[in-house]
Short mmCIF file of C-alpha atoms in Angstrom, two decimals:
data_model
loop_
_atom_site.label_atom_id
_atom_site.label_comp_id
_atom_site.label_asym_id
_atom_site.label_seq_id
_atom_site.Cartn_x
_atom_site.Cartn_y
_atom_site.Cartn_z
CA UNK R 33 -2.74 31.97 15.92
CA UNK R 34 0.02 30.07 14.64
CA UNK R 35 -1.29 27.61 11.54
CA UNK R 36 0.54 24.72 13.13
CA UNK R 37 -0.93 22.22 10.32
CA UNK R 38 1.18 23.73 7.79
CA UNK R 39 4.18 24.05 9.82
CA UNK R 40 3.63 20.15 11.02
CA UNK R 41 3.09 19.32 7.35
CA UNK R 42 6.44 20.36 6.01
CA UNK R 43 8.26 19.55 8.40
CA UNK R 44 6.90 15.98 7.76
CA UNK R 45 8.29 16.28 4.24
CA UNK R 46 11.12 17.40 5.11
CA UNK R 47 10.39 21.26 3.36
CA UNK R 48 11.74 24.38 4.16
CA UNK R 49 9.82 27.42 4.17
CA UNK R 50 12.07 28.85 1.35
CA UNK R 51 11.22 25.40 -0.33
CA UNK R 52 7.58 26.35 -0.92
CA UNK R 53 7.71 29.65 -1.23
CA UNK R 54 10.18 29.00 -4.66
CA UNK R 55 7.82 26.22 -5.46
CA UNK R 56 4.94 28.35 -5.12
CA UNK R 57 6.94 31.76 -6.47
CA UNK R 58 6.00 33.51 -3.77
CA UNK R 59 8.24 35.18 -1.13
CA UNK R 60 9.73 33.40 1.81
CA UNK R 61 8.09 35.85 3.98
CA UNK R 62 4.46 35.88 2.77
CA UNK R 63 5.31 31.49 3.64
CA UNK R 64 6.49 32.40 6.94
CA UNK R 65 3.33 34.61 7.93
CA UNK R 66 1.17 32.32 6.36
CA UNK R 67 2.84 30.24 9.50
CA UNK R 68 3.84 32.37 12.18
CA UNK R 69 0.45 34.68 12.16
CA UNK R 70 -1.94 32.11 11.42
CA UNK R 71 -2.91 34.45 7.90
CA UNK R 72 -4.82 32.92 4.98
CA UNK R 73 -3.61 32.91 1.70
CA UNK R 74 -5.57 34.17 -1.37
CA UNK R 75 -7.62 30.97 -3.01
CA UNK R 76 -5.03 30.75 -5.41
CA UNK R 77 -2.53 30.33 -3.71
CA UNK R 78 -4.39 28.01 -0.94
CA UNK R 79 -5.03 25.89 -4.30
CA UNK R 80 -1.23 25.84 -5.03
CA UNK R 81 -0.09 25.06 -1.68
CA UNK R 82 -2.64 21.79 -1.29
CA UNK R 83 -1.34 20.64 -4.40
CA UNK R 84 2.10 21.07 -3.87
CA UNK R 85 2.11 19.57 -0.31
CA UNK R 86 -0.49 16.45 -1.30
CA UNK R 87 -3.02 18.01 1.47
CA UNK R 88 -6.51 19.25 1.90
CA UNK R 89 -6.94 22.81 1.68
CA UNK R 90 -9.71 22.67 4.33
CA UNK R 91 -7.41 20.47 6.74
CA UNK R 92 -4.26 23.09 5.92
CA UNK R 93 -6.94 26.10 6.77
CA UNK R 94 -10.21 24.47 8.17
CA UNK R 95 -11.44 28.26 8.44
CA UNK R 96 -10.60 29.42 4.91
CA UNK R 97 -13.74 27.88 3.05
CA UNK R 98 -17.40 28.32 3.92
CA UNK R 99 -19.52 25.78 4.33
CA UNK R 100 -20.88 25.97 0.74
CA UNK R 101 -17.87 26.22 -0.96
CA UNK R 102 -16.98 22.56 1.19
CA UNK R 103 -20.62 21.04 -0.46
CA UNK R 104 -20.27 22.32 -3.87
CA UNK R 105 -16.49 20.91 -4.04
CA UNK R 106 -17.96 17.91 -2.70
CA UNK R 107 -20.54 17.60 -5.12
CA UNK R 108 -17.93 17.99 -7.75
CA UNK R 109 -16.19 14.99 -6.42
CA UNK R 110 -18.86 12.40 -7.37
CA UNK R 111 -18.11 11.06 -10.88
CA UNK R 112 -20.94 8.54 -11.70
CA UNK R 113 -23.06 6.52 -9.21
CA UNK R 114 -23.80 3.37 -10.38
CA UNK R 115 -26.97 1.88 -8.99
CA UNK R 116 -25.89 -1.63 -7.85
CA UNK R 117 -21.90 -3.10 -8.43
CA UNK R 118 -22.81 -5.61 -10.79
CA UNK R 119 -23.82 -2.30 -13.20
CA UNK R 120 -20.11 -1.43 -12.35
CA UNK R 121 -18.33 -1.30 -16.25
CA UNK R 122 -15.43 -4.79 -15.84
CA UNK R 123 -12.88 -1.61 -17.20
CA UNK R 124 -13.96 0.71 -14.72
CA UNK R 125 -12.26 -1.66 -12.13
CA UNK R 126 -9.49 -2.08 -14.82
CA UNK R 127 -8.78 2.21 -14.80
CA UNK R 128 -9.22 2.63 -11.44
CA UNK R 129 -6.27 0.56 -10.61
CA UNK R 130 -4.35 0.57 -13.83
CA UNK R 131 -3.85 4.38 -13.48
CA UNK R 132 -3.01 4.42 -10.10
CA UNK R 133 0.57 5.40 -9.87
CA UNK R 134 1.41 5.26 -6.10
CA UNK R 135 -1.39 3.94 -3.83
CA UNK R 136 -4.14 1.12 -4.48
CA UNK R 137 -6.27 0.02 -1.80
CA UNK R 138 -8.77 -2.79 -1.33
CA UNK R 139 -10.97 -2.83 2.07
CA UNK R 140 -13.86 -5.19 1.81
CA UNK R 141 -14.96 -8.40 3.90
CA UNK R 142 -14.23 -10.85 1.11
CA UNK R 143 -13.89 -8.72 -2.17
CA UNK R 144 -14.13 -12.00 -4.49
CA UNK R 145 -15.41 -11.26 -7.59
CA UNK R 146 -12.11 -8.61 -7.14
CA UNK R 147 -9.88 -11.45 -6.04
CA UNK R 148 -11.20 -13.93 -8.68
CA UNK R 149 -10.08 -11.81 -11.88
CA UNK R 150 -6.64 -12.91 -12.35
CA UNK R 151 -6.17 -10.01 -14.73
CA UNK R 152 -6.89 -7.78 -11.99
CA UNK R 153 -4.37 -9.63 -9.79
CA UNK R 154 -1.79 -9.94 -12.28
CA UNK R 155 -2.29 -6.11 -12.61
CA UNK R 156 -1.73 -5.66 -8.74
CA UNK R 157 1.54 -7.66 -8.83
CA UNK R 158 2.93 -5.42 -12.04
CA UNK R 159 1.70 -2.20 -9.95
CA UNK R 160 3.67 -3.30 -6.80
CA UNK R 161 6.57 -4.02 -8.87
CA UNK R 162 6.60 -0.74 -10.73
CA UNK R 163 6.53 0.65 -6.87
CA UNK R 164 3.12 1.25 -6.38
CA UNK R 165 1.81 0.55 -3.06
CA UNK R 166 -0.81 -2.53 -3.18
CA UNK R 167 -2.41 -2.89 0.41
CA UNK R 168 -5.55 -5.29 0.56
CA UNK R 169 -8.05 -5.53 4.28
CA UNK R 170 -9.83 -8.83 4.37
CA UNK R 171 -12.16 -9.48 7.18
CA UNK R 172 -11.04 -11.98 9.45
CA UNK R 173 -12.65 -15.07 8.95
CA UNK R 174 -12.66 -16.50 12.54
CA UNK R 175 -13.97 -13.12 13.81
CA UNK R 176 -17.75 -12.39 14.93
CA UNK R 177 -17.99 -9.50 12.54
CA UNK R 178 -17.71 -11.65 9.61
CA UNK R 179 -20.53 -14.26 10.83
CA UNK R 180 -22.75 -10.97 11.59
CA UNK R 181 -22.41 -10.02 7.99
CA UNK R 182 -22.71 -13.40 6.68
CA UNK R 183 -25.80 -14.21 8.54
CA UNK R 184 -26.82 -10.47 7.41
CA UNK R 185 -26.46 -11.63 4.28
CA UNK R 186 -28.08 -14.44 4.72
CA UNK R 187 -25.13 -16.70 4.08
CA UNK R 188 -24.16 -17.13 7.48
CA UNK R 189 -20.83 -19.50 7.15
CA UNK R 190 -20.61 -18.45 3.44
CA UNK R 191 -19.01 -15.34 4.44
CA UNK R 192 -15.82 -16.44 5.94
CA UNK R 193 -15.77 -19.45 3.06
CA UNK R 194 -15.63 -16.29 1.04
CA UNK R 195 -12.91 -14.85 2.49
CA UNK R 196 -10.58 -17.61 2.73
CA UNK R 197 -10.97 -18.73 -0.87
CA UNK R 198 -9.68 -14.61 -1.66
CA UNK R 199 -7.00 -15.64 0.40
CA UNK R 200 -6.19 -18.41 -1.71
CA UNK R 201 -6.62 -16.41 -4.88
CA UNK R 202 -4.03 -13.94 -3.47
CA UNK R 203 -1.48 -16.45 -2.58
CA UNK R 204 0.59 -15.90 -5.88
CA UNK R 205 1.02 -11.96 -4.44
CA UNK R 206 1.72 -12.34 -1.06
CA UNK R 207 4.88 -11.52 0.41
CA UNK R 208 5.89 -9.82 -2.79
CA UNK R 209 7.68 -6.68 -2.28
CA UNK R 210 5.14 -3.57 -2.31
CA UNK R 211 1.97 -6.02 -1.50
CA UNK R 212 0.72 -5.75 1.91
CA UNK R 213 -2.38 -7.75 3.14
CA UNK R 214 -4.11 -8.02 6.16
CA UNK R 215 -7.25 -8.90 8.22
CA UNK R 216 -9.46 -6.82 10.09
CA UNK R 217 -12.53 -7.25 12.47
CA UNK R 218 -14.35 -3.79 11.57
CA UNK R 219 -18.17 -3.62 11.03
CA UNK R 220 -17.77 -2.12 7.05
CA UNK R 221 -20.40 -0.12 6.47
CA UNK R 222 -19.02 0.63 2.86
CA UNK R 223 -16.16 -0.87 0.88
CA UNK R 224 -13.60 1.17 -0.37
CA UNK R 225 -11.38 0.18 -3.79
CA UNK R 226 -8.65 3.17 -3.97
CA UNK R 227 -6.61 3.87 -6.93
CA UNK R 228 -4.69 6.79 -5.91
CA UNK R 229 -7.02 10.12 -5.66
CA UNK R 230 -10.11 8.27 -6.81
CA UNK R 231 -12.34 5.60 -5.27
CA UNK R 232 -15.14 3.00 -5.67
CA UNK R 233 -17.19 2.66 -2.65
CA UNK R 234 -19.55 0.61 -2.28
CA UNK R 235 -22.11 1.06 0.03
CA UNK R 236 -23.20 -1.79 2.36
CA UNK R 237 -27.29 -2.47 3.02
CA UNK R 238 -28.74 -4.36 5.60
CA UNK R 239 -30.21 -7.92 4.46
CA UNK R 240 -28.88 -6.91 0.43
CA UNK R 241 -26.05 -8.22 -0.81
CA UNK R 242 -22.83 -5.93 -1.38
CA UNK R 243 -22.85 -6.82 -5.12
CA UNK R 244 -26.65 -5.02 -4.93
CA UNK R 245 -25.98 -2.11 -3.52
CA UNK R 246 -25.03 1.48 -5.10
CA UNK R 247 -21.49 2.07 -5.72
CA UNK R 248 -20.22 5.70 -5.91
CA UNK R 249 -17.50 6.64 -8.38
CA UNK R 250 -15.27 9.08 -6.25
CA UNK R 251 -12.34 11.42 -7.70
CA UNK R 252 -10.70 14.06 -5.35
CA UNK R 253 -11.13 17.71 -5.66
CA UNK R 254 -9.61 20.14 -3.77
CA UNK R 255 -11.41 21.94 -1.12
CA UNK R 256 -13.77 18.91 -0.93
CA UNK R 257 -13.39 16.13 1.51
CA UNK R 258 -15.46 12.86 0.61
CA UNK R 259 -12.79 11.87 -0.39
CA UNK R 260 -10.48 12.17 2.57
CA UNK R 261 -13.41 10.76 4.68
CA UNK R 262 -13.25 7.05 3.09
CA UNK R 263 -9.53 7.72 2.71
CA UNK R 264 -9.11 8.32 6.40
CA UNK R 265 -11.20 5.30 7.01
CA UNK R 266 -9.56 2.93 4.97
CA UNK R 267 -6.23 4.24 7.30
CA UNK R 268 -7.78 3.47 10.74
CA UNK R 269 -8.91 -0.14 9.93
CA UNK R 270 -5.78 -0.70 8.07
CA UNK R 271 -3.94 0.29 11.63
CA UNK R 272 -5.82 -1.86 13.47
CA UNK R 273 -6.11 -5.10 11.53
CA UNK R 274 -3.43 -7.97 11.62
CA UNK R 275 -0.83 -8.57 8.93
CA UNK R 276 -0.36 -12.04 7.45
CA UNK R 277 2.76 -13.90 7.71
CA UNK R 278 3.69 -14.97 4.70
#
C-alpha cells in the first residue's frame, strides 16, 4: 500500500520527492518507493526523514517500530519529574521558554503564578517579536468548567477571579503581533507549558491543588510519542476555544 502520510506530508511543505531524496542523499527512486509501494526505510534513514520533515517516525510509518521500541523511546522522553510544581526550579520555567525558537504554548485554567512573573511575560513579548509563536488557552471564566474546578479545588468563585486577574496581567501582550490568546471550556486534566519540542505538564488531581501536583519534564525523541500526545492536545482545545478581541 501506498504510504499516503508521507506523500500528504510533503506535499504540505511544499517538497518534491527529488527535494528529500538530495536532502536525505539518497536516490529519488528509493523516495518514490518509499511512497508509491508503501516500503520502509532502514532506521536510519526513517530517523533522517522525521527529522528533516518535523514528523513522527511512528505517524510517517505507524508499522515500522514495535511496540517496545515505542516504550523505550518514550521512556527516554521524560527528563525529570518533579514531585509537586512549586519544586519546579523558577529557571526551569525561564529555559523552557527562553530556548524556544518557534512555538511556546501555555494551556492551563488560570496559569497565575505564570502570568504574574513579569519577567516571564516580558520574555513572551521579546519571543513573539523575534517571530516566535506565543499562543496562551485560559479557561473561560463565565463557563461551568471553570466553577467545577474551582469548587474542585475548593475555591469555588476563586477560580474564575483567577483567571481574569491573568487576563489583566496579559493585557500589556495582547494584540501584539505573534501573541495569540484565547479561552476555552475543556475539562484539563493536565496543563501543558510548551517551549518548542519540550514540555512541562502538569498533572491535575482531584480535590489537590494544581500547584501540588507532579509535573513531568518532557523533551521529544524520535520514535516516541508522549510528546505528540500533549502536543496534539494542546491543538484540539486551542481549535475549539474563542479568541479575544483585543
Amino acid at each position: 500500500m501506498a504510504n499516503e502520510r508521507l506523500r500528504a506530508v510533503l506535499l504540505e511543505l511544499g517538497m518534491s520527492i527529488a527535494d528529500l531524496a538530495t536532502a536525505i542523499e539518497v536516490d529519488p527512486k528509493t523516495v518514490e518507493r518509499w511512497i508509491t509501494k508503501g516500503r520502509a526505510p532502514y532506521r536510519k534513514h526513517r530517523y533522517a526523514v522525521a527529522t528533516h520533515l518535523g514528523m513522527d517516525e511512528s505517524y510517517l510509518w505507524p508499522e515500522a517500530l514495535t511496540r517496545e521500541q515505542v516504550a523505550s523511546a518514550s521512556e527516554s522522553e521524560i527528563v525529570i519529574v518533579y514531585p509537586h510544581r512549586w519544586v519546579v526550579p523558577r529557571d526551569a520555567w525561564g529555559r523552557l521558554f527562553a530556548q524556544a525558537q518557534s512555538e511556546i504554548g501555555v494551556l492551563v485554567y488560570s496559569g497565575l503564578f505564570l502570568a504574574d512573573d513579569a519577567g516571564i511575560v516580558r520574555m513572551f513579548r521579546e519571543k513573539a517579536g523575534a517571530g516566535v509563536r506565543v499562543r496562551i488557552l485560559l479557561g473561560d471564566p463565565d463557563s461551568p468548567e471553570v466553577a467545577q474546578r474551582g469548587a474542585d479545588e475548593g475555591i469555588d468563585d476563586g477560580m474564575a477571579a483567577r483567571i481574569r486577574n491573568a487576563l489583566v496581567l496579559y493585557r500589556p501582550i495582547l494584540g501584539l503581533a505573534g501573541v495569540e490568546i484565547r479561552l476555552h471550556r475543556t475539562v484539563l486534566y493536565n496543563s501543558i507549558y510548551r517551549g518548542d519540542d519540550q514540555l512541562l505538564v502538569n498533572t491535575h488531581a482531584y480535590g489537590t491543588p494544581a500547584g501540588n501536583a507532579p509535573v513531568p519534564h518532557l523533551r521529544k525523541v524520535i520514535g516516541g510519542d508522549m510528546v505528540s500526545t500533549y502536543a496534539d492536545s494542546f491543538e484540539r482545545v486551542w481549535g475549539q476555544a474563542t479568541a479575544i478581541n483585543t
